[in-house]
Amino acid sequence: MPTPRSVPWKLVVHGGAGAMKRDSVPLEEDRSARAALHAALDAGAAILAAGGSALDAVEQAARSLEDDPHFNAGRGSVFTFEGKNEMDASIMDGRDRNAGAVSGVSATRNPISLARRVMEQSPHVLLSREGADQYSIDQNLDQAGPEHFAIPERRRQLEELRAHGNEFDAALKYGTIGAVAVDCEGHVAAATSTGGLTGKRWGRIGDTPLIGSGTYADDRAAAVSATGAGEFFIRAAVAHEICARIRMCGETAREAADRVIDDVGSLGGRGGVIVVTPAGEAAFAFNTPGMYRGIASAEGAMVAIYDDE
Ligand code: GLY
């Protein structure tokens, strides 16, 4: 029997890319966002440090970020034009490229765990709206009423958008969350979760639940989670494109991430990605002024928000 590989584990998280500048983010918000990123890193790192799987680590890190109202996912999800919460999430295991995703779910406390159930307990990859809500109940996952998601700042953002006409994300704050990890056996996994865009209508779906756009994991290449203007990330098939460049062109994670984010920019899109490879190379790339992000390994953890950090 082959001896399992032993490589240093690594975890990378993001809480969204956007127009965050050092002089425009209130100190209290800066501090609490950093604390939330550290909490997510702690949740995933505890699993990896104990020899657990990358898949478990990214799920737990994503749940931690979903539970924090700062980020546009789970509890802090933005409102649709009709004033509802419709959440998207996906998860992927690099060992066998198994994947699960949900779109437009309205009452699941942690959509990332629903995506994992779809991956592991159903014969499908992507479930949507009422069907996904029903599957969540059938799987006995924690449900939450509209009051759980009713964050006053999200309501204010919807009202501001309505007052200025239907301009999506005028503040350019794409608060999607995500996590990628490599475990000590060299397996990678990725998880991404979002409330989508403030004021979205007509059942709009972004890149987050689309495997290959917002999320991808392949032990032959890397794990990738994206955040940004989903329409552009779908058109560039961002997460798969980064993995394909690493696997087929021999690019490093940094080179592939930079080139694909440049490509998104050339289409007019804004956002960012986090990447980790089975060998432990980690990379961030974004074309916005900031991205909530963090990285943890056996050597310690660091978080950052602005592009000069
Ligand atoms: N990137 C998240 C979305 O566009 O919905």
Coordinates of C-alpha atoms and ligand atoms in Angstrom, one line a residue:
M1 CA 0.0 0.0 0.0
P2 CA 1.4 3.5 -0.9
T3 CA 2.5 5.5 2.1
P4 CA 0.2 8.6 2.5
R5 CA 2.0 11.9 1.7
S6 CA 2.8 14.2 4.5
V7 CA 2.8 17.8 3.5
P8 CA 2.3 21.0 5.5
W9 CA -1.4 21.9 5.8
K10 CA -2.6 25.4 4.7
L11 CA -5.9 27.2 4.9
V12 CA -6.8 30.4 3.0
V13 CA -10.1 32.3 3.4
H14 CA -11.8 35.4 1.9
G15 CA -14.7 37.5 3.0
G16 CA -15.2 39.3 -0.3
A17 CA -13.4 41.8 -2.5
G18 CA -14.5 45.4 -3.0
A19 CA -14.0 49.1 -2.7
M20 CA -12.6 48.9 0.9
K21 CA -9.9 51.6 1.4
R22 CA -8.0 52.2 4.6
D23 CA -9.5 55.7 5.0
S24 CA -13.1 54.7 4.2
V25 CA -13.6 51.6 6.5
P26 CA -14.5 52.6 10.1
L27 CA -12.0 51.4 12.7
E28 CA -14.6 49.3 14.5
E29 CA -15.6 47.5 11.2
D30 CA -12.0 47.0 10.3
R31 CA -11.3 45.4 13.7
S32 CA -14.4 43.2 13.8
A33 CA -13.9 42.0 10.2
R34 CA -10.3 41.0 11.1
A35 CA -11.5 39.2 14.2
A36 CA -14.1 37.3 12.1
L37 CA -11.4 36.2 9.6
H38 CA -9.2 35.0 12.4
A39 CA -12.2 33.0 13.9
A40 CA -12.7 31.3 10.5
L41 CA -9.1 30.5 10.2
D42 CA -9.1 29.1 13.8
A43 CA -12.1 26.9 13.0
G44 CA -10.5 25.4 9.9
A45 CA -6.9 25.3 11.3
A46 CA -8.0 23.2 14.3
I47 CA -9.2 20.5 12.0
L48 CA -6.1 20.6 9.7
A49 CA -3.6 20.7 12.6
A50 CA -5.3 17.5 14.1
G51 CA -4.8 15.7 10.8
G52 CA -8.3 16.3 9.5
S53 CA -9.4 16.7 5.9
A54 CA -9.3 19.8 3.8
L55 CA -13.0 19.2 3.1
D56 CA -13.9 19.4 6.7
A57 CA -11.7 22.4 7.2
V58 CA -13.2 24.5 4.4
E59 CA -16.7 23.6 5.5
Q60 CA -16.1 24.7 9.1
A61 CA -14.2 27.9 8.0
A62 CA -17.1 28.8 5.7
R63 CA -19.7 28.1 8.4
S64 CA -17.9 30.5 10.7
L65 CA -18.0 33.3 8.0
E66 CA -21.6 32.5 7.2
D67 CA -22.5 33.0 10.9
D68 CA -20.9 36.4 11.0
P69 CA -23.2 39.3 9.9
H70 CA -20.3 41.3 8.4
F71 CA -20.1 39.1 5.3
N72 CA -22.6 38.7 2.5
A73 CA -23.3 35.0 3.1
G74 CA -25.5 33.0 5.5
R75 CA -26.6 35.4 8.3
G76 CA -25.3 38.6 6.6
S77 CA -26.8 37.9 3.2
V78 CA -28.0 40.8 1.2
F79 CA -31.7 41.3 0.2
T80 CA -33.2 40.7 -3.2
F81 CA -35.2 43.4 -4.8
E82 CA -38.3 41.9 -3.2
G83 CA -36.7 42.0 0.3
K84 CA -35.9 38.3 0.6
N85 CA -32.7 36.4 1.2
E86 CA -31.7 33.9 -1.6
M87 CA -28.4 32.3 -0.9
D88 CA -26.0 30.3 -3.1
A89 CA -23.2 28.0 -2.0
S90 CA -20.9 25.3 -3.4
I91 CA -18.2 22.9 -2.2
M92 CA -15.8 20.7 -4.0
D93 CA -13.4 17.9 -3.0
G94 CA -10.1 17.7 -4.9
R95 CA -9.6 14.0 -4.3
D96 CA -12.3 12.9 -6.7
R97 CA -13.8 16.2 -8.0
N98 CA -17.0 15.4 -6.3
A99 CA -19.0 18.6 -5.9
G100 CA -22.3 19.9 -4.4
A101 CA -24.1 23.3 -4.8
V102 CA -27.3 25.1 -4.0
S103 CA -28.9 28.2 -5.4
G104 CA -31.6 30.5 -4.1
V105 CA -32.1 28.8 -0.7
S106 CA -34.0 30.9 1.8
A107 CA -34.1 29.2 5.2
T108 CA -30.9 27.2 5.7
R109 CA -28.8 28.6 8.4
N110 CA -25.5 27.4 6.8
P111 CA -25.9 26.9 3.0
I112 CA -22.4 25.5 2.7
S113 CA -23.4 22.5 4.8
L114 CA -26.4 22.0 2.5
A115 CA -24.1 22.1 -0.5
R116 CA -22.0 19.4 1.2
R117 CA -25.1 17.2 1.7
V118 CA -26.0 17.6 -1.9
M119 CA -22.5 16.4 -2.8
E120 CA -22.4 13.5 -0.4
Q121 CA -26.0 12.4 0.1
S122 CA -27.7 13.1 -3.3
P123 CA -27.0 11.8 -6.8
H124 CA -26.9 15.5 -8.0
V125 CA -24.5 18.4 -8.1
L126 CA -26.8 21.5 -8.0
L127 CA -30.2 21.9 -6.4
S128 CA -32.2 25.2 -6.5
R129 CA -34.8 27.3 -4.7
E130 CA -37.9 25.5 -3.3
G131 CA -36.4 22.0 -4.1
A132 CA -33.2 22.9 -2.3
D133 CA -35.1 24.3 0.7
Q134 CA -37.1 21.0 0.9
Y135 CA -33.9 18.9 0.6
S136 CA -32.4 21.0 3.5
I137 CA -35.4 20.1 5.7
D138 CA -35.3 16.4 4.6
Q139 CA -31.6 16.4 5.6
N140 CA -32.5 17.8 9.1
L141 CA -30.2 20.8 8.6
D142 CA -30.7 23.8 10.9
Q143 CA -33.4 26.1 9.5
A144 CA -33.6 29.9 10.2
G145 CA -36.5 32.3 9.8
P146 CA -36.3 35.7 8.0
E147 CA -35.4 37.4 11.3
H148 CA -32.1 35.5 11.5
F149 CA -31.0 37.1 8.2
A150 CA -32.6 40.6 8.8
I151 CA -29.4 42.6 9.3
P152 CA -30.3 46.4 9.4
E153 CA -27.3 47.4 7.3
R154 CA -28.4 45.0 4.5
R155 CA -31.9 46.6 4.6
R156 CA -30.4 50.0 4.4
Q157 CA -28.3 48.9 1.4
L158 CA -31.5 47.7 -0.4
E159 CA -33.3 50.9 0.4
E160 CA -30.4 53.0 -1.0
L161 CA -30.3 50.9 -4.1
R162 CA -34.0 51.3 -4.6
A163 CA -33.7 55.1 -4.1
H164 CA -31.0 55.4 -6.7
G165 CA -32.6 53.1 -9.3
N166 CA -31.6 49.5 -9.8
E167 CA -27.8 49.8 -9.9
F168 CA -26.3 46.6 -8.6
D169 CA -23.6 47.0 -5.9
A170 CA -22.9 50.7 -6.5
A171 CA -20.5 50.5 -3.5
L172 CA -18.6 47.6 -5.1
K173 CA -18.6 45.5 -2.0
Y174 CA -18.8 41.9 -3.1
G175 CA -18.9 40.2 0.3
T176 CA -19.0 36.6 -0.8
I177 CA -17.1 34.3 1.5
G178 CA -14.8 31.3 0.7
A179 CA -12.2 28.9 1.9
V180 CA -9.6 26.7 0.3
A181 CA -7.3 24.2 2.0
V182 CA -4.7 21.6 1.6
D183 CA -4.4 18.9 4.2
C184 CA -1.4 17.0 5.5
E185 CA -2.1 14.2 2.9
G186 CA -1.9 16.8 0.1
H187 CA -5.6 16.8 -0.8
V188 CA -7.3 20.1 -1.6
A189 CA -10.9 21.4 -1.2
A190 CA -12.8 24.6 -1.8
A191 CA -16.0 26.2 -0.5
T192 CA -17.8 29.4 -1.4
S193 CA -21.0 30.9 -0.1
T194 CA -22.9 34.2 -0.9
G195 CA -26.2 36.1 -0.7
G196 CA -25.5 37.3 -4.2
L197 CA -26.1 40.9 -5.2
T198 CA -28.2 43.5 -3.3
G199 CA -31.5 44.0 -5.3
K200 CA -31.0 40.9 -7.5
R201 CA -34.2 39.9 -9.4
W202 CA -35.7 37.3 -11.6
G203 CA -34.0 34.4 -9.9
R204 CA -30.5 35.8 -10.8
I205 CA -27.7 33.3 -10.1
G206 CA -24.1 34.4 -9.9
D207 CA -20.8 32.4 -10.1
T208 CA -20.8 31.1 -6.5
P209 CA -23.0 27.9 -7.0
L210 CA -21.5 27.2 -10.5
I211 CA -18.7 24.6 -10.3
G212 CA -15.9 25.9 -12.4
S213 CA -16.8 29.5 -12.0
G214 CA -16.9 30.4 -8.3
T215 CA -15.5 27.2 -6.9
Y216 CA -13.2 24.4 -8.1
A217 CA -10.9 21.8 -6.5
D218 CA -8.7 19.2 -8.2
D219 CA -5.8 17.4 -6.6
R220 CA -4.0 17.6 -9.9
A221 CA -3.9 21.4 -9.8
A222 CA -5.4 23.5 -7.0
A223 CA -8.5 24.6 -5.0
V224 CA -10.0 28.0 -5.9
S225 CA -12.7 30.2 -4.4
A226 CA -13.8 33.4 -6.1
T227 CA -15.6 36.6 -5.1
G228 CA -16.7 39.4 -7.3
A229 CA -19.2 40.4 -10.0
G230 CA -20.5 36.9 -10.7
E231 CA -21.6 37.5 -14.3
F232 CA -17.9 38.1 -15.4
F233 CA -16.6 35.2 -13.3
I234 CA -19.1 32.9 -15.1
R235 CA -18.0 34.2 -18.5
A236 CA -14.3 33.6 -17.7
A237 CA -15.0 30.2 -15.9
V238 CA -12.5 31.6 -13.4
A239 CA -12.0 28.8 -10.9
H240 CA -11.6 26.0 -13.5
E241 CA -9.5 28.3 -15.8
I242 CA -7.0 28.8 -12.9
C243 CA -6.8 25.0 -12.3
A244 CA -6.4 24.3 -16.0
R245 CA -3.5 26.8 -16.4
I246 CA -1.7 25.2 -13.4
R247 CA -2.3 21.7 -14.6
M248 CA -1.8 22.1 -18.4
C249 CA 0.5 25.1 -18.7
G250 CA 2.6 24.5 -15.6
E251 CA 1.9 28.0 -14.2
T252 CA 2.3 28.7 -10.5
A253 CA -0.8 29.5 -8.5
R254 CA 0.2 33.1 -8.4
E255 CA 0.7 33.4 -12.2
A256 CA -2.5 31.6 -13.0
A257 CA -4.5 33.7 -10.5
D258 CA -3.1 37.0 -11.7
R259 CA -3.6 36.1 -15.4
V260 CA -7.2 35.0 -14.9
I261 CA -8.1 38.1 -12.8
D262 CA -6.5 40.2 -15.5
D263 CA -8.8 38.5 -18.0
V264 CA -11.8 39.2 -15.8
G265 CA -10.7 42.8 -15.7
S266 CA -10.4 42.9 -19.5
L267 CA -14.1 41.9 -19.7
G268 CA -15.0 44.7 -17.2
G269 CA -15.3 42.5 -14.1
R270 CA -14.1 43.2 -10.6
G271 CA -13.3 40.8 -7.8
G272 CA -10.7 38.3 -6.6
V273 CA -9.7 34.7 -5.9
I274 CA -7.9 32.6 -3.3
V275 CA -5.9 29.6 -4.4
V276 CA -4.0 26.7 -2.7
T277 CA -2.1 23.9 -4.4
P278 CA -1.6 20.3 -3.2
A279 CA 2.1 21.3 -2.7
G280 CA 1.1 24.1 -0.4
E281 CA 1.5 27.1 -2.6
A282 CA -1.1 29.8 -1.7
A283 CA -2.1 32.9 -3.7
F284 CA -4.5 35.8 -3.5
A285 CA -5.3 37.9 -6.6
F286 CA -7.8 40.8 -6.8
N287 CA -8.4 43.9 -9.0
T288 CA -10.4 45.8 -6.4
P289 CA -9.0 48.2 -3.8
G290 CA -9.3 45.5 -1.1
M291 CA -10.2 41.9 -0.3
Y292 CA -11.0 40.5 3.2
R293 CA -8.6 37.6 3.3
G294 CA -6.5 35.5 5.6
I295 CA -4.1 32.5 5.6
A296 CA -3.1 30.0 8.3
S297 CA -0.5 27.3 8.5
A298 CA 1.5 25.5 11.2
E299 CA 3.6 28.7 11.4
G300 CA 0.7 30.9 12.4
A301 CA -2.1 33.1 10.9
M302 CA -2.4 36.5 9.3
V303 CA -5.3 38.5 7.9
A304 CA -5.5 41.6 5.6
I305 CA -8.1 43.8 4.0
Y306 CA -6.4 46.5 1.9
D307 CA -4.2 46.1 -1.2
D308 CA -1.1 47.5 0.5
E309 CA -1.0 44.8 3.2
Ligands
GLY1 N1 -19.9 36.5 -6.6 C1 -21.1 36.4 -6.1 C2 -22.2 36.7 -7.0 O1 -22.0 37.4 -8.0 O2 -23.3 36.4 -6.7

